[in-house]
mmCIF file of C-alpha atoms (C1' of nucleotides) in Angstrom:
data_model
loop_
_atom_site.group_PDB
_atom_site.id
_atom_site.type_symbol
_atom_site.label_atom_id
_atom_site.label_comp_id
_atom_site.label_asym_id
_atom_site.label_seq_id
_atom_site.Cartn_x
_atom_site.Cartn_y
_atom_site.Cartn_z
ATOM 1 C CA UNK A 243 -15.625 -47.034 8.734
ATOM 2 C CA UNK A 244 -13.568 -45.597 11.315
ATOM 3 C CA UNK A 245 -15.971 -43.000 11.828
ATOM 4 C CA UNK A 246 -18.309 -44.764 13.507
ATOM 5 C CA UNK A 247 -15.407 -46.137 15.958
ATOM 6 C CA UNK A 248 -14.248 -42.908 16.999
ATOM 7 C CA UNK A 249 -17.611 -42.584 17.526
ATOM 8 C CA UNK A 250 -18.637 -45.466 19.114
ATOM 9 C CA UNK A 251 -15.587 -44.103 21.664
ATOM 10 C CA UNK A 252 -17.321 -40.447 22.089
ATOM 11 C CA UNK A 253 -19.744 -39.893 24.900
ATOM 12 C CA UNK A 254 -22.076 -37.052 23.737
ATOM 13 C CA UNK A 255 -20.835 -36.268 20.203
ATOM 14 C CA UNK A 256 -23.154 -38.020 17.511
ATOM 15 C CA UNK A 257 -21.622 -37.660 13.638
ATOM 16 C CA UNK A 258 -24.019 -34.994 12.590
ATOM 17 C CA UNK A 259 -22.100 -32.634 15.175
ATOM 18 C CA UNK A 260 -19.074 -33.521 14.543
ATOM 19 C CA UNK A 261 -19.386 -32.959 10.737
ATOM 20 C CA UNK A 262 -20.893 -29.417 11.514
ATOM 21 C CA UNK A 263 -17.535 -28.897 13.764
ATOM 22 C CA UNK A 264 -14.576 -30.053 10.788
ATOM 23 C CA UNK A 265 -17.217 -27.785 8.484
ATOM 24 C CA UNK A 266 -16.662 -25.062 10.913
ATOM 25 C CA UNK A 267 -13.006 -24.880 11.068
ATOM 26 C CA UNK A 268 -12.570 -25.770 7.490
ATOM 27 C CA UNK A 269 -14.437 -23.100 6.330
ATOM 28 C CA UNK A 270 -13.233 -20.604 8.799
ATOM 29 C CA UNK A 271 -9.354 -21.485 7.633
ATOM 30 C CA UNK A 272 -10.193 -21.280 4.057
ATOM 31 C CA UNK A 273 -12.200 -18.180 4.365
ATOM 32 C CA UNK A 274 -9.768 -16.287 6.361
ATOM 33 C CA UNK A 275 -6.651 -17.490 4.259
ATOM 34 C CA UNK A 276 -8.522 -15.832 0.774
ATOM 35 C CA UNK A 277 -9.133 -12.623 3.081
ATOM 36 C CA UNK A 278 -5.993 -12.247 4.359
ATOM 37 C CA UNK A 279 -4.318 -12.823 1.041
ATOM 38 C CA UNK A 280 -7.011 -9.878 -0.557
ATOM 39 C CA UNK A 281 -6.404 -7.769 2.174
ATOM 40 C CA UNK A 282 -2.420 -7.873 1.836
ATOM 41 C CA UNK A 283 -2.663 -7.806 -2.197
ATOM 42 C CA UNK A 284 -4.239 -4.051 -1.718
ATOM 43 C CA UNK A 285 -1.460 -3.138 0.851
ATOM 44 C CA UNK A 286 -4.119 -2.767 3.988
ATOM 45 C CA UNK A 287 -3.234 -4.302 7.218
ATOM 46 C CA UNK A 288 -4.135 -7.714 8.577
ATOM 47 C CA UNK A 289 -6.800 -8.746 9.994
ATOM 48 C CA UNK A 290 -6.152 -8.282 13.231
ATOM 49 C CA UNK A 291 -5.593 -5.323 13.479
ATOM 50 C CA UNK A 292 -9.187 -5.163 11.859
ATOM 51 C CA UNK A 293 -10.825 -6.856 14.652
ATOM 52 C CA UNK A 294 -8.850 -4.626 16.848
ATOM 53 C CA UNK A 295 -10.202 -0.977 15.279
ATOM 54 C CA UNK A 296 -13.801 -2.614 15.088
ATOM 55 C CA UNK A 297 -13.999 -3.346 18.372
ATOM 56 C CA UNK A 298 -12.469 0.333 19.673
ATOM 57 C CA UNK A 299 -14.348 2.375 17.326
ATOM 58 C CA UNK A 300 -17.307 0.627 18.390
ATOM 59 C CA UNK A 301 -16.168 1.823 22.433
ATOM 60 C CA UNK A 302 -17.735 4.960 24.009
ATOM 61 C CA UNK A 303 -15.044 7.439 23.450
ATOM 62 C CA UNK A 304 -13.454 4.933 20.891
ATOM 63 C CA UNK A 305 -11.501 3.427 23.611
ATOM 64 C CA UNK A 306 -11.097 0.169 25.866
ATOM 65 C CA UNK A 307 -8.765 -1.415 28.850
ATOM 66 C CA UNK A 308 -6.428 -3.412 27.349
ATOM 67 C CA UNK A 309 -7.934 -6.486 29.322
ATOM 68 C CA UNK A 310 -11.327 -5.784 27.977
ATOM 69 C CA UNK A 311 -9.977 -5.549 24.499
ATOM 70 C CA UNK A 312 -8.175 -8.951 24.598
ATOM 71 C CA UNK A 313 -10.863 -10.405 25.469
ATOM 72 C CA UNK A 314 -13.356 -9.167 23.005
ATOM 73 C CA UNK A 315 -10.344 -9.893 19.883
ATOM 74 C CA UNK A 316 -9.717 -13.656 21.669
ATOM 75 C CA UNK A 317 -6.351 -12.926 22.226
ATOM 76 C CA UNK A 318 -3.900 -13.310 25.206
ATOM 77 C CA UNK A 319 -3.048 -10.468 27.167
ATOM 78 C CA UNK A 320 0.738 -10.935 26.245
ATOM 79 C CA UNK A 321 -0.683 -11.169 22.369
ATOM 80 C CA UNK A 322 -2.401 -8.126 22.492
ATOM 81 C CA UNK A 323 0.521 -6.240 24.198
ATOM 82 C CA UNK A 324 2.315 -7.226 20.982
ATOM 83 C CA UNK A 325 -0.519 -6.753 19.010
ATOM 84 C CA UNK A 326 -1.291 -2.726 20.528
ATOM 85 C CA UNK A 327 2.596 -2.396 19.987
ATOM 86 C CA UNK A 328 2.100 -2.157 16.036
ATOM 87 C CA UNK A 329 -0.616 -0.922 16.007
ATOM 88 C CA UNK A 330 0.289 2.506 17.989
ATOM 89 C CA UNK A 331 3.485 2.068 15.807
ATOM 90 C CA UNK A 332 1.345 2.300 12.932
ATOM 91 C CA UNK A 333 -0.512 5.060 14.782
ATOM 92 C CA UNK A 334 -3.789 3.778 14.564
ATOM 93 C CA UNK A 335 -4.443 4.188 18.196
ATOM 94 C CA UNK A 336 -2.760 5.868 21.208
ATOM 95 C CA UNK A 337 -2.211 4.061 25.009
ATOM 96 C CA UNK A 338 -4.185 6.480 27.329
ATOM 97 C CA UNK A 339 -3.007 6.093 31.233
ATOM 98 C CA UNK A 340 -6.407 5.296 32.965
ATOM 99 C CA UNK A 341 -6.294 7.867 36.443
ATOM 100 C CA UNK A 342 -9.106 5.406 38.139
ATOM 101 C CA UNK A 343 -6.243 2.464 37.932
ATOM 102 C CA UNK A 344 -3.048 3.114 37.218
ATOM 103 C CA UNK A 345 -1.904 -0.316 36.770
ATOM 104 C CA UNK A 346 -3.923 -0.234 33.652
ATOM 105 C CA UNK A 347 -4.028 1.442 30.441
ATOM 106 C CA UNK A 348 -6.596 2.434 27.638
ATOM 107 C CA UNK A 349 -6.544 1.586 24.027
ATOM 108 C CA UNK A 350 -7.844 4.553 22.258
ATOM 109 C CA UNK A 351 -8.518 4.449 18.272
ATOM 110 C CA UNK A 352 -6.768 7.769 16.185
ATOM 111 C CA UNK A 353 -8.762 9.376 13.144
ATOM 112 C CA UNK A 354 -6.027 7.495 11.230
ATOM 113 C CA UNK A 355 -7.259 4.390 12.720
ATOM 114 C CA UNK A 356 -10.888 5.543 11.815
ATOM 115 C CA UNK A 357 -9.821 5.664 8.220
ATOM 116 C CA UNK A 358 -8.041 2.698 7.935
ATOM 117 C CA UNK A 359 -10.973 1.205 9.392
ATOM 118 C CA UNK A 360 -13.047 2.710 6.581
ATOM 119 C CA UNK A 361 -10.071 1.719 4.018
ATOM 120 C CA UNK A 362 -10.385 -2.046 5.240
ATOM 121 C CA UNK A 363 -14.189 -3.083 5.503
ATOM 122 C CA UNK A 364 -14.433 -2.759 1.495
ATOM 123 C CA UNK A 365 -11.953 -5.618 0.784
ATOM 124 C CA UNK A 366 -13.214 -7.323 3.879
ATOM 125 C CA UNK A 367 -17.029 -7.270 3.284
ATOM 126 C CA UNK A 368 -16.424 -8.160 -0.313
ATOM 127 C CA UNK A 369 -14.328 -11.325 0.906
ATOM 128 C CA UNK A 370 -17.274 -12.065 3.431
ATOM 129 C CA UNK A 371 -20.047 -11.757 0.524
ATOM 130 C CA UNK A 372 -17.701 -14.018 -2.239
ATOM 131 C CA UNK A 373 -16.138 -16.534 -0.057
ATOM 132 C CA UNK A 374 -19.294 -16.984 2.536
ATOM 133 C CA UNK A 375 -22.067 -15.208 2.519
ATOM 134 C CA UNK A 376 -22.684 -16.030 -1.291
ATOM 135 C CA UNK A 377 -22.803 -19.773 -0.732
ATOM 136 C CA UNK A 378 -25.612 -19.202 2.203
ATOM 137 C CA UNK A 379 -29.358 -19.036 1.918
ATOM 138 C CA UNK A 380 -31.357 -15.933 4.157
ATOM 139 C CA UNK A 381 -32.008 -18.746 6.602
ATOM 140 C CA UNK A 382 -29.389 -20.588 6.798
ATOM 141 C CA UNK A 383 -27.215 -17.336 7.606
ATOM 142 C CA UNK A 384 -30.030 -17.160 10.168
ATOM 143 C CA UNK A 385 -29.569 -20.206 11.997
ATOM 144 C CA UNK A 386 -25.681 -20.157 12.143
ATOM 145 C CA UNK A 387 -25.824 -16.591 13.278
ATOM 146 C CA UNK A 388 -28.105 -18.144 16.157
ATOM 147 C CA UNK A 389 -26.206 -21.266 16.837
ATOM 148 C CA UNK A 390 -22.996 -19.891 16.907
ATOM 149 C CA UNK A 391 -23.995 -16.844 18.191
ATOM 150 C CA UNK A 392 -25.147 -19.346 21.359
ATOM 151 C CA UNK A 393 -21.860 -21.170 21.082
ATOM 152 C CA UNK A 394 -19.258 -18.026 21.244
ATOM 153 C CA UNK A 395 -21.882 -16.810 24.024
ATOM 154 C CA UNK A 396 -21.505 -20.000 26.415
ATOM 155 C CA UNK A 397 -17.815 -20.402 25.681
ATOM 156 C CA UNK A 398 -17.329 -16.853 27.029
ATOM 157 C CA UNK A 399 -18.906 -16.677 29.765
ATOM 158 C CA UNK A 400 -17.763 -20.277 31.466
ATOM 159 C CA UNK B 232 -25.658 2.648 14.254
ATOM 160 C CA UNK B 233 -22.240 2.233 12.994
ATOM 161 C CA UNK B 234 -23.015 -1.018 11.434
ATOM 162 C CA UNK B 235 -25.445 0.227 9.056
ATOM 163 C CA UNK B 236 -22.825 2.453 7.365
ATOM 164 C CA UNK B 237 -20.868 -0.226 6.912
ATOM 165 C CA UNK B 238 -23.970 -2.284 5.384
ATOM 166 C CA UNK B 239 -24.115 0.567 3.438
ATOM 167 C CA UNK B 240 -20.839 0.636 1.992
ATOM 168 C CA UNK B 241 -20.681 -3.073 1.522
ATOM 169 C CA UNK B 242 -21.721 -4.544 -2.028
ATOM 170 C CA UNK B 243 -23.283 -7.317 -1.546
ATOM 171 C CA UNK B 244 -23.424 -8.136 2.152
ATOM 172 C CA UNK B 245 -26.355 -8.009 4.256
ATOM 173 C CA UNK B 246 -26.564 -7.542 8.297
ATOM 174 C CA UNK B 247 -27.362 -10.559 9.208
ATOM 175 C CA UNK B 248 -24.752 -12.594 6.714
ATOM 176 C CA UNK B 249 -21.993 -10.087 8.506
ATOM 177 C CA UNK B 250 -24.080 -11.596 11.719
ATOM 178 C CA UNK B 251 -23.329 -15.132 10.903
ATOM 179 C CA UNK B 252 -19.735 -14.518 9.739
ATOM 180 C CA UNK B 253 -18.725 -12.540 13.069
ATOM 181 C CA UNK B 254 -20.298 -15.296 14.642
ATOM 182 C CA UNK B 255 -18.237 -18.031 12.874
ATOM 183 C CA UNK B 256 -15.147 -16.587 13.685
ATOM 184 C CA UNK B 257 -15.819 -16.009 17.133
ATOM 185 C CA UNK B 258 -16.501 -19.355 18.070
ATOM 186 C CA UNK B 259 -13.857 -21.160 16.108
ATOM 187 C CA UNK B 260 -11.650 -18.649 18.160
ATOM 188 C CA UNK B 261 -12.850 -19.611 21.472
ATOM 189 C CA UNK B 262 -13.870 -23.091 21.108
ATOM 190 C CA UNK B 263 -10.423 -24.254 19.792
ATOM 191 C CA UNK B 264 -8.730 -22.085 22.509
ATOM 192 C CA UNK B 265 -10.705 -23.873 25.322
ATOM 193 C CA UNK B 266 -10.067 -27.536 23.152
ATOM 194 C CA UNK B 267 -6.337 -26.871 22.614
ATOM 195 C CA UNK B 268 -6.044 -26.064 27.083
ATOM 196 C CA UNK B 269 -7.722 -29.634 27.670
ATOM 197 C CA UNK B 270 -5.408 -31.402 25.418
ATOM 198 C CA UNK B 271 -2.235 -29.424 27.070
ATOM 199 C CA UNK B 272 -3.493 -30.520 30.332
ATOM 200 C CA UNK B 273 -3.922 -34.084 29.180
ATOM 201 C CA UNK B 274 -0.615 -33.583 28.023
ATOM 202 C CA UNK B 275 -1.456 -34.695 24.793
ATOM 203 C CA UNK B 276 -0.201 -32.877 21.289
ATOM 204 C CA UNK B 277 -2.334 -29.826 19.926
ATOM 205 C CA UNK B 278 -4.852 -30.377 17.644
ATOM 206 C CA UNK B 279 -2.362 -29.414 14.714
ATOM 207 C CA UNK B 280 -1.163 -33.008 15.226
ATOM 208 C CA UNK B 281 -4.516 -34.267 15.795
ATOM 209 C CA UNK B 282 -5.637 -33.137 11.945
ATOM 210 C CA UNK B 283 -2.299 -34.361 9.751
ATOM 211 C CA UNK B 284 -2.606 -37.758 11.756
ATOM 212 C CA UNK B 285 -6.537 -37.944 11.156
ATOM 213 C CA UNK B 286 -5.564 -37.262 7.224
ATOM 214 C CA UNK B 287 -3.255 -40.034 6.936
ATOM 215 C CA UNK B 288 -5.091 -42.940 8.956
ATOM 216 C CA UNK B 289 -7.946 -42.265 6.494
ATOM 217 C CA UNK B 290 -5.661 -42.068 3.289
ATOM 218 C CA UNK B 291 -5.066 -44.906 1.026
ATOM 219 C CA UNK B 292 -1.766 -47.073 2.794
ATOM 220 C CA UNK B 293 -2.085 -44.255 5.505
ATOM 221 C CA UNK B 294 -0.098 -42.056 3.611
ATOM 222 C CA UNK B 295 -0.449 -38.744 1.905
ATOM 223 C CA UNK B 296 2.143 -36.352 -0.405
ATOM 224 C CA UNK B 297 3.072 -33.435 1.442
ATOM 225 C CA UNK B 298 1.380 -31.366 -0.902
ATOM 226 C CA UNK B 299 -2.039 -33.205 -0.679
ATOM 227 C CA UNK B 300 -1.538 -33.001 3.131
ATOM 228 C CA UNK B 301 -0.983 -29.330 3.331
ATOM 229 C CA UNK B 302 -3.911 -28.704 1.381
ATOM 230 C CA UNK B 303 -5.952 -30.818 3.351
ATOM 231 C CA UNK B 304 -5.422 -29.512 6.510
ATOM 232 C CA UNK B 305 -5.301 -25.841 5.262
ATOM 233 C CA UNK B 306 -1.377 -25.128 5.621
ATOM 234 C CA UNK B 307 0.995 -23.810 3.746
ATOM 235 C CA UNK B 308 3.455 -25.725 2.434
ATOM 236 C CA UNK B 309 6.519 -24.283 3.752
ATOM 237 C CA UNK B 310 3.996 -24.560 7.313
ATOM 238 C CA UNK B 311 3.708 -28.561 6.904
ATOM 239 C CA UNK B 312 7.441 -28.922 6.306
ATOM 240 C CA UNK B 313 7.757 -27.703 9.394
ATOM 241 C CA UNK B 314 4.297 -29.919 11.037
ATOM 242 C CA UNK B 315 5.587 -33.167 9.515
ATOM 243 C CA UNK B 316 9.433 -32.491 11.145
ATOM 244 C CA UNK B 317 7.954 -32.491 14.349
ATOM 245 C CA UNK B 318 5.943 -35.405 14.086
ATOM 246 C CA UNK B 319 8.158 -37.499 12.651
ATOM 247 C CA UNK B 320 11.108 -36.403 15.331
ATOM 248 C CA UNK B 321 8.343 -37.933 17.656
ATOM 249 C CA UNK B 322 7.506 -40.821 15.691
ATOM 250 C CA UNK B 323 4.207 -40.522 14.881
ATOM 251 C CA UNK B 324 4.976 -40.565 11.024
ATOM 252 C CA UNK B 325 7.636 -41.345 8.648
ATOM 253 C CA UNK B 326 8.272 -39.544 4.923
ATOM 254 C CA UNK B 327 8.952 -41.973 2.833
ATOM 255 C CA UNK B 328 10.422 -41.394 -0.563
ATOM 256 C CA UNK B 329 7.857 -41.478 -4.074
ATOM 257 C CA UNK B 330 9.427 -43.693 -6.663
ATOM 258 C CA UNK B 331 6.795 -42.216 -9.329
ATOM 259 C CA UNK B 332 8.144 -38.677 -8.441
ATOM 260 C CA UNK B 333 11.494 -38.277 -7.070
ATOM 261 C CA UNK B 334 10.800 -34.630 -5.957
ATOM 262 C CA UNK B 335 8.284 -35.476 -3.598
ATOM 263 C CA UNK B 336 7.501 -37.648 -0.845
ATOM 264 C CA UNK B 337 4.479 -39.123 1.467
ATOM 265 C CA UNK B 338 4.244 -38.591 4.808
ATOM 266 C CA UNK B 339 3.083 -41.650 6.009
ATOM 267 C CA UNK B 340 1.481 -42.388 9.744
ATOM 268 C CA UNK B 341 3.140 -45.296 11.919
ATOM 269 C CA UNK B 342 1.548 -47.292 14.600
ATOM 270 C CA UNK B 343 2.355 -44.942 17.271
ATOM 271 C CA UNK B 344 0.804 -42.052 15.250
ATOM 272 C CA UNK B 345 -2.719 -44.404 15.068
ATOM 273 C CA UNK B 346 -2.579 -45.319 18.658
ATOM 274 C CA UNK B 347 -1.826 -40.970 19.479
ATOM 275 C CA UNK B 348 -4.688 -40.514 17.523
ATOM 276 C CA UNK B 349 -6.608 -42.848 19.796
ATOM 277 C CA UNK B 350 -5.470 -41.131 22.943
ATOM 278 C CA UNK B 351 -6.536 -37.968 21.419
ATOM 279 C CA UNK B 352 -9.895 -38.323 20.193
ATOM 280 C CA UNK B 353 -12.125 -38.547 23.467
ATOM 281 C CA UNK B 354 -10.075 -35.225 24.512
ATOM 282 C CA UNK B 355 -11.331 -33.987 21.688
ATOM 283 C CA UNK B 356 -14.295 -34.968 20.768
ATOM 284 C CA UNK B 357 -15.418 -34.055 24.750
ATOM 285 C CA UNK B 358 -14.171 -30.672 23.388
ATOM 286 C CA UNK B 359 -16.732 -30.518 20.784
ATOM 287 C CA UNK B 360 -19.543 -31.880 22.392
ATOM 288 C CA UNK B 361 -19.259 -30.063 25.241
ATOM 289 C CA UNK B 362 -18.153 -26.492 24.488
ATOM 290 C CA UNK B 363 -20.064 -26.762 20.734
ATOM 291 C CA UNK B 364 -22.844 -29.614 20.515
ATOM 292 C CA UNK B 365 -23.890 -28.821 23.577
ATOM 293 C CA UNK B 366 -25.483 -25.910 22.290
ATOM 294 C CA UNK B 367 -27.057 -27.175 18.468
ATOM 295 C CA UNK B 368 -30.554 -28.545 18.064
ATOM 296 C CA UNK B 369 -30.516 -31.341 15.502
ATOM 297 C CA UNK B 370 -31.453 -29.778 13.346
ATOM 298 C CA UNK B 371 -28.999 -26.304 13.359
ATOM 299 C CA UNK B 372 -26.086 -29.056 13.456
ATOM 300 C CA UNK B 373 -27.826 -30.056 9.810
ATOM 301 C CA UNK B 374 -27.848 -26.379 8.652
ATOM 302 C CA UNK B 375 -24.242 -25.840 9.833
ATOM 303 C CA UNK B 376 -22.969 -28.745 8.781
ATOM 304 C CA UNK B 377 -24.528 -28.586 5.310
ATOM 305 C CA UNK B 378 -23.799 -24.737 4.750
ATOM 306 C CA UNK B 379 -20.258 -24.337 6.016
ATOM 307 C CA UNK B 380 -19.590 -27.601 4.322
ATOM 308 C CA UNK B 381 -20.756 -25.915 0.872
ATOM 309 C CA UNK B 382 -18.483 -22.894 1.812
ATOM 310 C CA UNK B 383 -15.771 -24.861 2.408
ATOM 311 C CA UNK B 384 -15.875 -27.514 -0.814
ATOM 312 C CA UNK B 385 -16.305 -23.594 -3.004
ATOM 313 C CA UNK B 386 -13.146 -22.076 -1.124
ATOM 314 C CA UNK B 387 -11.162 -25.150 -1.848
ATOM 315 C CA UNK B 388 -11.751 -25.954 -5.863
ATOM 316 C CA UNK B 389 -11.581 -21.928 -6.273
ATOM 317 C "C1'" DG C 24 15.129 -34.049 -27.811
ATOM 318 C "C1'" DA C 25 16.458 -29.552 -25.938
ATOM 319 C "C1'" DA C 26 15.011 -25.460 -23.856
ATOM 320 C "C1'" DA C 27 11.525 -23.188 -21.232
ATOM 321 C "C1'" DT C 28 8.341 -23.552 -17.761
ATOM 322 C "C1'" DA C 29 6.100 -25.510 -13.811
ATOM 323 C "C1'" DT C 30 5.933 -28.108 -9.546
ATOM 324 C "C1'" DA C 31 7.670 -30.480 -4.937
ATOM 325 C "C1'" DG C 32 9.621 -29.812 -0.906
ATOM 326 C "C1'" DT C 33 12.942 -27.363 2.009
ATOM 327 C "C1'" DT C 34 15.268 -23.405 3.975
ATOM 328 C "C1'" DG C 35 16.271 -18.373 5.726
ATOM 329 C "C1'" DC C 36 13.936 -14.918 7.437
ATOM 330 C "C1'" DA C 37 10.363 -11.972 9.438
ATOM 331 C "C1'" DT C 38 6.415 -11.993 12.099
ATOM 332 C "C1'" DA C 39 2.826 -13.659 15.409
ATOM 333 C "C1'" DT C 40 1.377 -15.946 19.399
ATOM 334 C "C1'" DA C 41 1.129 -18.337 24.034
ATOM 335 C "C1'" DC C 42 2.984 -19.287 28.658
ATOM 336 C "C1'" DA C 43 5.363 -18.191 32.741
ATOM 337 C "C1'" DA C 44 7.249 -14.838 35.605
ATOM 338 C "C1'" DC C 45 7.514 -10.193 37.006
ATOM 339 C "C1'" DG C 46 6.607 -5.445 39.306
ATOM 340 C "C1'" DA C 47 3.103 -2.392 40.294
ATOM 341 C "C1'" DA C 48 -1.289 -1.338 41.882
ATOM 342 C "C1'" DC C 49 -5.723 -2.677 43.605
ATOM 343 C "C1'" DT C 50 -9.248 -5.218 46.779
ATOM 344 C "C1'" DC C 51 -10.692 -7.634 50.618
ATOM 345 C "C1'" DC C 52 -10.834 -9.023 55.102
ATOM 346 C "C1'" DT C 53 -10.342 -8.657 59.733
ATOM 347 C "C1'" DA D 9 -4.778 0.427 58.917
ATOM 348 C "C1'" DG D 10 -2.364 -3.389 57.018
ATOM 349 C "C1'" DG D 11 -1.188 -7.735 55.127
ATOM 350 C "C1'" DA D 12 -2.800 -11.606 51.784
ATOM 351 C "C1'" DG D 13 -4.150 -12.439 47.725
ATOM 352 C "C1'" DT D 14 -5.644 -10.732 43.076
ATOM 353 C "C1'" DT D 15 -5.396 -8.344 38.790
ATOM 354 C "C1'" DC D 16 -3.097 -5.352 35.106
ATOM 355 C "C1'" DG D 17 0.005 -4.998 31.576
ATOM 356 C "C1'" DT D 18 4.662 -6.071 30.050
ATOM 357 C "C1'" DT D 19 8.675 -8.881 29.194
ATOM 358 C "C1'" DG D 20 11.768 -13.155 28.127
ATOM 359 C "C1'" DT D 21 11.456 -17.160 25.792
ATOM 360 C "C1'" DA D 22 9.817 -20.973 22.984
ATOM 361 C "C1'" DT D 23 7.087 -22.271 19.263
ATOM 362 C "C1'" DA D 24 4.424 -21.762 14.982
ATOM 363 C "C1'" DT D 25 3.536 -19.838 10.544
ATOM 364 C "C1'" DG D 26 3.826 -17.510 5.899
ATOM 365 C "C1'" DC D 27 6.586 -15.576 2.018
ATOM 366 C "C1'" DA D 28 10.338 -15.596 -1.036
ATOM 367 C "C1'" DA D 29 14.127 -17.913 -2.730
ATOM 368 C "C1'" DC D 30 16.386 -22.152 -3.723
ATOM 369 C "C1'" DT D 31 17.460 -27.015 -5.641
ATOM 370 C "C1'" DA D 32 15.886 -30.899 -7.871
ATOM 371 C "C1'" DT D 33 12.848 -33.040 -10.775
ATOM 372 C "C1'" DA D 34 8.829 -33.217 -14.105
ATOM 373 C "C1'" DT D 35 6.202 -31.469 -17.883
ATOM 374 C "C1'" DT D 36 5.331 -28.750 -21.861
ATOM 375 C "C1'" DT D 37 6.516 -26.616 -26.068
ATOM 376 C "C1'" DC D 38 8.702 -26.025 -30.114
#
DNA sequence: GAAATATAGTTGCATATACAACGAACTCCT
DNA sequence: AGGAGTTCGTTGTATATGCAACTATATTTC
């Protein structure tokens, strides 16, 4: 049983935890691999750039720093440089000088971002519903909306 | 409310499953980021390492084909290829050839691989506890574990 | 048992990402 | 006001990953 060794050897982190954390990243691998693979199979973008129009079109005048953006996709700032590259390549949003600091720039989503947007959720929500939400009771989505809600929450703001 | 069009659009998937699954992602995200920094600074492999050698010490003989590995830690198999080169060029596993199947072989996990796998654990599993136990009742770590388990065991045999 | 098909693992290539270092602009502090 | 230190976004570079194609071997089919 080398479970119990490692953790025997673990201050603080009983089995029952740790089983709820390999569940975690297993499913989230799994999951995202079968999205990804949908998503690509109907010729839409990557995820990414998903999380990327979500989070502008959901800005007040559809548009964010680039700092504020990273941090709401979890990305580095040198990722999302990359990242903003393709997607104004793609023309799905536009760099906007900001005139209160001009060291910095906006992110601003394009009505052709807006409509991939609207292109992608179907193939994305259906891949949510099939490959998780399907296999979850009402109150089980419940309490790991809370508890990881929590969890993204502290890990954010430390 | 942007998010209720989307609900609307969305066979199948209901607010507070979308909840959970926004959730899920977000925390895997930062969680693993904040995990993967400690063991950098303890100048210890990432956690990439940390999975294939977990895999093997628990597999019959240590050892695994490269195709049951890559499966089990969610990679593709061009990806492990790649994984298992740079483990082995540090010693922490050898292939070894299959004389049932002389297309394949196992990757198999040496001493030094076990005793990395020692010096990696409490890095990691202070990780988990602190920036994800930490924040689950008992009882959630049940619901998580049980849930995401059964979303990860249907992802896998589909 | 030979031919067709499938599978195992590796490689070339394209892409994605993080870190460190950089120039430019901002903030603070006295 | 002005210098010290900070922050913003980008770049060079190293590393990691998936897909498609490839070789070698196994398996199936007839």
């Amino acid at each position: 049983m080398e479970e119990k060794v490692y953790a025997d050897v673990a201050g603080g982190l009983d089995q029952g935890r740790a089983a709820a954390w390999r569940a975690l990243i297993t499913s989230n691998a799994l999951v995202l691999e079968k999205i990804e693979r949908a998503l690509a199979e109907a010729e839409l973008p990557p995820l990414g750039w998903y999380d990327v129009l979500l989070e502008l079109s959901g800005a007040p005048d559809g548009r964010l720093r680039m700092h504020e953006l990273a941090r709401a996709v979890v990305l580095s700032r040198s990722g999302l440089t990359r990242l903003v590259d393709r997607l104004e390549g793609a023309g799905l949003l536009r760099r906007e000088p900001d005139p209160a600091d001009r060291r910095g720039s906006y992110a601003a989503i394009t009505e052709d971002g807006r409509a991939t947007l609207r292109r992608m959720w179907p193939v994305y929500a259906a891949g949510i519903a099939g490959h998780f939400g399907e296999h979850l009771t009402d109150e089980e989505a419940r309490v790991v909306a809370g508890a990881l809600g929590r969890v993204a929450g502290a890990a954010r703001s430390r």
